[in-house]
N, CA, C and O atoms as a DFTB+ gen file, in Angstrom:
292 C
 N C O
     1  1      14.570      -0.603      10.646
     2  2      13.528      -0.216       9.249
     3  2      12.961      -1.418       9.117
     4  3      13.616      -2.458       9.180
     5  1      11.514      -1.368       8.893
     6  2      10.651      -2.678       8.532
     7  2      10.379      -2.692       7.190
     8  3       9.945      -1.716       6.577
     9  1      10.658      -3.934       6.634
    10  2      10.358      -4.225       5.196
    11  2       9.007      -5.069       5.112
    12  3       8.821      -6.111       5.741
    13  1       8.230      -4.564       4.381
    14  2       6.971      -5.225       3.961
    15  2       6.914      -5.780       2.564
    16  3       7.264      -5.128       1.580
    17  1       6.482      -6.950       2.523
    18  2       6.186      -7.772       1.165
    19  2       4.756      -8.156       0.962
    20  3       4.285      -9.086       1.616
    21  1       4.084      -7.538       0.151
    22  2       2.661      -7.646      -0.062
    23  2       2.410      -8.274      -1.254
    24  3       2.505      -7.681      -2.328
    25  1       2.029      -9.675      -1.131
    26  2       1.954     -10.660      -2.082
    27  2       0.652     -10.510      -2.881
    28  3      -0.226      -9.761      -2.453
    29  1       0.508     -11.116      -3.897
    30  2      -0.719     -11.136      -4.896
    31  2      -1.356     -12.537      -4.447
    32  3      -0.718     -13.360      -3.790
    33  1      -2.576     -12.709      -4.836
    34  2      -3.363     -13.950      -4.668
    35  2      -4.323     -14.083      -5.966
    36  3      -4.271     -13.241      -6.863
    37  1      -5.042     -14.987      -6.005
    38  2      -5.825     -15.152      -7.162
    39  2      -6.968     -14.147      -7.010
    40  3      -7.625     -13.773      -7.981
    41  1      -7.176     -13.743      -5.821
    42  2      -8.389     -12.781      -5.829
    43  2      -7.879     -11.221      -5.825
    44  3      -8.646     -10.308      -6.134
    45  1      -6.592     -11.013      -5.468
    46  2      -5.983      -9.635      -5.612
    47  2      -4.674      -9.546      -6.350
    48  3      -3.765     -10.325      -6.063
    49  1      -4.537      -8.650      -7.271
    50  2      -3.349      -8.497      -7.939
    51  2      -2.826      -7.070      -7.303
    52  3      -3.221      -5.953      -7.636
    53  1      -1.859      -7.381      -6.323
    54  2      -1.323      -6.447      -5.518
    55  2      -0.727      -5.246      -6.218
    56  3      -1.142      -4.176      -5.773
    57  1       0.145      -5.164      -7.204
    58  2       0.510      -4.021      -7.777
    59  2      -0.523      -3.120      -8.186
    60  3      -0.557      -1.922      -7.903
    61  1      -1.554      -3.892      -9.016
    62  2      -2.736      -3.076      -9.339
    63  2      -3.480      -2.535      -8.347
    64  3      -4.121      -1.541      -8.688
    65  1      -3.593      -2.892      -7.202
    66  2      -4.400      -2.621      -6.154
    67  2      -3.805      -1.397      -5.466
    68  3      -4.518      -0.447      -5.141
    69  1      -2.424      -1.432      -5.237
    70  2      -1.533      -0.275      -4.678
    71  2      -1.609       0.747      -5.627
    72  3      -1.824       1.867      -5.166
    73  1      -1.477       0.635      -6.941
    74  2      -1.363       1.818      -7.745
    75  2      -2.936       2.399      -7.807
    76  3      -3.111       3.618      -7.833
    77  1      -3.917       1.598      -7.827
    78  2      -5.200       2.305      -7.594
    79  2      -5.431       3.121      -6.318
    80  3      -6.026       4.198      -6.333
    81  1      -4.893       2.512      -5.126
    82  2      -4.908       3.103      -3.871
    83  2      -4.207       4.377      -3.698
    84  3      -4.636       5.318      -3.030
    85  1      -2.930       4.343      -4.443
    86  2      -1.907       5.447      -4.668
    87  2      -2.844       6.661      -5.238
    88  3      -2.908       7.782      -4.732
    89  1      -3.499       6.253      -6.294
    90  2      -4.257       7.157      -7.089
    91  2      -5.295       7.992      -6.297
    92  3      -5.457       9.210      -6.374
    93  1      -5.999       7.066      -5.487
    94  2      -7.314       7.504      -4.775
    95  2      -6.788       8.325      -3.442
    96  3      -7.488       9.152      -2.858
    97  1      -5.557       7.997      -3.084
    98  2      -5.032       8.591      -1.936
    99  2      -4.852      10.013      -2.095
   100  3      -5.002      10.723      -1.100
   101  1      -4.489      10.638      -3.439
   102  2      -4.307      11.905      -3.872
   103  2      -5.552      12.811      -3.338
   104  3      -5.436      14.021      -3.143
   105  1      -6.696      12.116      -3.136
   106  2      -7.878      13.009      -2.920
   107  2      -8.236      12.929      -1.339
   108  3      -8.791      11.950      -0.840
   109  1      -7.839      14.109      -0.603
   110  2      -7.906      14.093       0.561
   111  2      -9.120      13.457       1.307
   112  3      -8.977      12.954       2.421
   113  1     -10.360      13.497       0.637
   114  2     -11.522      12.904       1.045
   115  2     -11.495      11.332       1.150
   116  3     -12.206      10.707       1.938
   117  1     -10.677      10.809       0.348
   118  2     -10.822       9.384       0.224
   119  2      -9.505       8.710       0.859
   120  3      -9.291       7.511       0.684
   121  1      -8.673       9.482       1.564
   122  2      -7.460       8.777       2.256
   123  2      -7.852       7.969       3.156
   124  3      -7.329       6.857       3.077
   125  1      -8.628       8.128       4.038
   126  2      -9.126       7.182       5.166
   127  2      -9.584       5.742       4.700
   128  3      -9.264       4.667       5.206
   129  1     -10.393       5.968       3.638
   130  2     -10.976       4.890       3.065
   131  2      -9.783       3.967       2.202
   132  3      -9.849       2.738       2.223
   133  1      -8.847       4.584       1.551
   134  2      -7.775       3.891       0.893
   135  2      -6.841       3.283       1.905
   136  3      -6.316       2.195       1.666
   137  1      -6.638       3.855       2.888
   138  2      -5.802       3.244       3.796
   139  2      -6.392       2.119       4.606
   140  3      -5.691       1.202       5.033
   141  1      -7.775       2.205       4.825
   142  2      -8.509       1.049       5.335
   143  2      -8.643      -0.137       4.379
   144  3      -8.569      -1.284       4.819
   145  1      -8.816       0.085       3.235
   146  2      -8.957      -0.977       2.216
   147  2      -7.614      -1.689       2.162
   148  3      -7.620      -2.918       2.098
   149  1      -6.424      -0.999       2.183
   150  2      -5.204      -1.736       2.215
   151  2      -4.913      -2.447       3.533
   152  3      -4.451      -3.588       3.523
   153  1      -5.172      -1.800       4.662
   154  2      -5.016      -2.557       5.933
   155  2      -5.752      -3.537       6.330
   156  3      -5.450      -4.346       7.208
   157  1      -7.072      -3.493       5.494
   158  2      -8.018      -4.658       5.803
   159  2      -7.678      -5.756       4.952
   160  3      -7.984      -6.897       5.299
   161  1      -6.967      -5.499       3.675
   162  2      -6.339      -6.584       2.922
   163  2      -5.167      -7.314       3.426
   164  3      -5.138      -8.544       3.413
   165  1      -4.184      -6.581       3.878
   166  2      -2.996      -6.590       4.589
   167  2      -2.900      -6.320       6.021
   168  3      -2.295      -5.353       6.483
   169  1      -3.518      -7.210       6.716
   170  2      -3.719      -6.948       8.091
   171  2      -2.443      -6.754       8.959
   172  3      -2.514      -6.132      10.018
   173  1      -1.220      -7.312       8.488
   174  2      -0.148      -7.342       9.154
   175  2       0.684      -6.171       9.260
   176  3       1.567      -5.990      10.099
   177  1       0.253      -5.233       8.150
   178  2       0.925      -3.945       7.971
   179  2       0.062      -2.708       8.620
   180  3      -1.081      -2.358       8.327
   181  1       0.993      -2.134       9.630
   182  2       0.216      -0.968      10.361
   183  2      -0.212       0.095       9.363
   184  3       0.385       0.343       8.315
   185  1      -1.212       0.642       9.762
   186  2      -1.773       1.883       9.154
   187  2      -0.805       2.996       8.788
   188  3      -0.829       3.556       7.692
   189  1       0.022       3.278       9.734
   190  2       1.078       4.330       9.521
   191  2       1.950       4.050       8.313
   192  3       2.269       4.930       7.515
   193  1       2.343       2.698       8.212
   194  2       3.207       2.218       7.141
   195  2       2.435       2.308       5.818
   196  3       3.089       2.672       4.841
   197  1       1.067       2.012       5.641
   198  2       0.508       2.049       4.613
   199  2       0.160       3.531       4.118
   200  3      -0.010       3.764       2.921
   201  1       0.063       4.528       5.110
   202  2      -0.057       5.813       4.912
   203  2       1.258       6.469       4.219
   204  3       1.152       7.361       3.377
   205  1       2.508       5.948       4.649
   206  2       3.519       6.271       3.903
   207  2       3.631       5.688       2.548
   208  3       4.185       6.374       1.689
   209  1       3.198       4.558       2.250
   210  2       3.170       3.969       0.935
   211  2       2.294       4.751       0.025
   212  3       2.644       5.272      -1.034
   213  1       1.097       4.771       0.572
   214  2      -0.008       5.416      -0.277
   215  2       0.331       7.265      -0.632
   216  3      -0.057       7.867      -1.634
   217  1       1.052       7.777       0.382
   218  2       1.361       9.080       0.030
   219  2       2.602       9.399      -0.639
   220  3       3.021      10.549      -0.765
   221  1       3.260       8.222      -1.123
   222  2       4.672       8.200      -1.810
   223  2       5.627       8.727      -1.058
   224  3       6.579       9.311      -1.575
   225  1       5.484       8.577       0.365
   226  2       6.656       9.210       1.143
   227  2       7.876       7.989       1.194
   228  3       9.018       8.227       1.588
   229  1       7.491       6.873       0.800
   230  2       8.690       5.883       0.631
   231  2       8.397       5.245      -0.746
   232  3       7.263       5.131      -1.212
   233  1       9.529       4.843      -1.346
   234  2       9.295       4.208      -2.650
   235  2       8.935       2.725      -2.551
   236  3       9.131       2.079      -1.522
   237  1       8.402       2.212      -3.662
   238  2       8.299       0.809      -3.471
   239  2       8.729       0.188      -4.957
   240  3       8.872       0.795      -6.018
   241  1       8.878      -1.159      -4.684
   242  2       9.279      -2.026      -5.995
   243  2       8.299      -3.106      -6.272
   244  3       7.542      -3.485      -5.378
   245  1       8.276      -3.536      -7.264
   246  2       7.506      -4.781      -7.793
   247  2       8.376      -6.034      -8.099
   248  3       9.172      -5.920      -9.031
   249  1       8.331      -7.050      -7.523
   250  2       9.101      -8.254      -7.716
   251  2       8.041      -9.363      -7.935
   252  3       7.293      -9.825      -7.074
   253  1       8.118      -9.737      -9.358
   254  2       6.867     -10.723      -9.870
   255  2       5.598      -9.946      -9.501
   256  3       5.346      -8.881     -10.063
   257  1       4.806     -10.462      -8.573
   258  2       3.522      -9.911      -8.311
   259  2       3.478      -9.401      -6.890
   260  3       2.381      -9.347      -6.334
   261  1       4.545      -9.032      -6.268
   262  2       4.753      -8.741      -5.112
   263  2       5.183      -7.344      -4.789
   264  3       6.250      -6.983      -5.285
   265  1       4.482      -6.447      -3.991
   266  2       4.787      -5.093      -3.847
   267  2       5.967      -5.130      -2.598
   268  3       5.723      -5.764      -1.572
   269  1       7.105      -4.487      -2.748
   270  2       7.933      -4.365      -1.624
   271  2       8.139      -2.879      -1.215
   272  3       8.215      -1.969      -2.041
   273  1       8.222      -2.715       0.105
   274  2       8.503      -1.284       0.583
   275  2       8.950      -1.291       1.990
   276  3       8.610      -2.211       2.734
   277  1       9.709      -0.297       2.406
   278  2      10.178      -0.433       3.755
   279  2       9.914       1.052       4.379
   280  3      10.032       2.061       3.683
   281  1       9.606       1.084       5.528
   282  2       9.639       2.356       6.361
   283  2      10.458       2.336       7.716
   284  3      10.705       1.288       8.312
   285  1      10.804       3.427       8.092
   286  2      11.589       3.679       9.333
   287  2      10.531       3.326      10.697
   288  3       9.385       3.755      10.825
   289  1      11.127       2.598      11.467
   290  2      10.346       2.342      12.858
   291  2      10.244       1.177      13.151
   292  3       9.668       0.850      14.189
């Protein structure tokens, strides 16, 4: 199982960005764009893992200003 920790920066508040992307991902026409935004922002996270996160197939937690989630594989 791979665990990802997506940290915030002065430019990006990650918990807010992920919440926004999850909301946008509910619209089928916007899914590709939402995935691309997150994978462009966090280049070390594979697109498949991002899709699991945004589709709510895996849970995530927020620790301070860091989003943490894990996916199989």
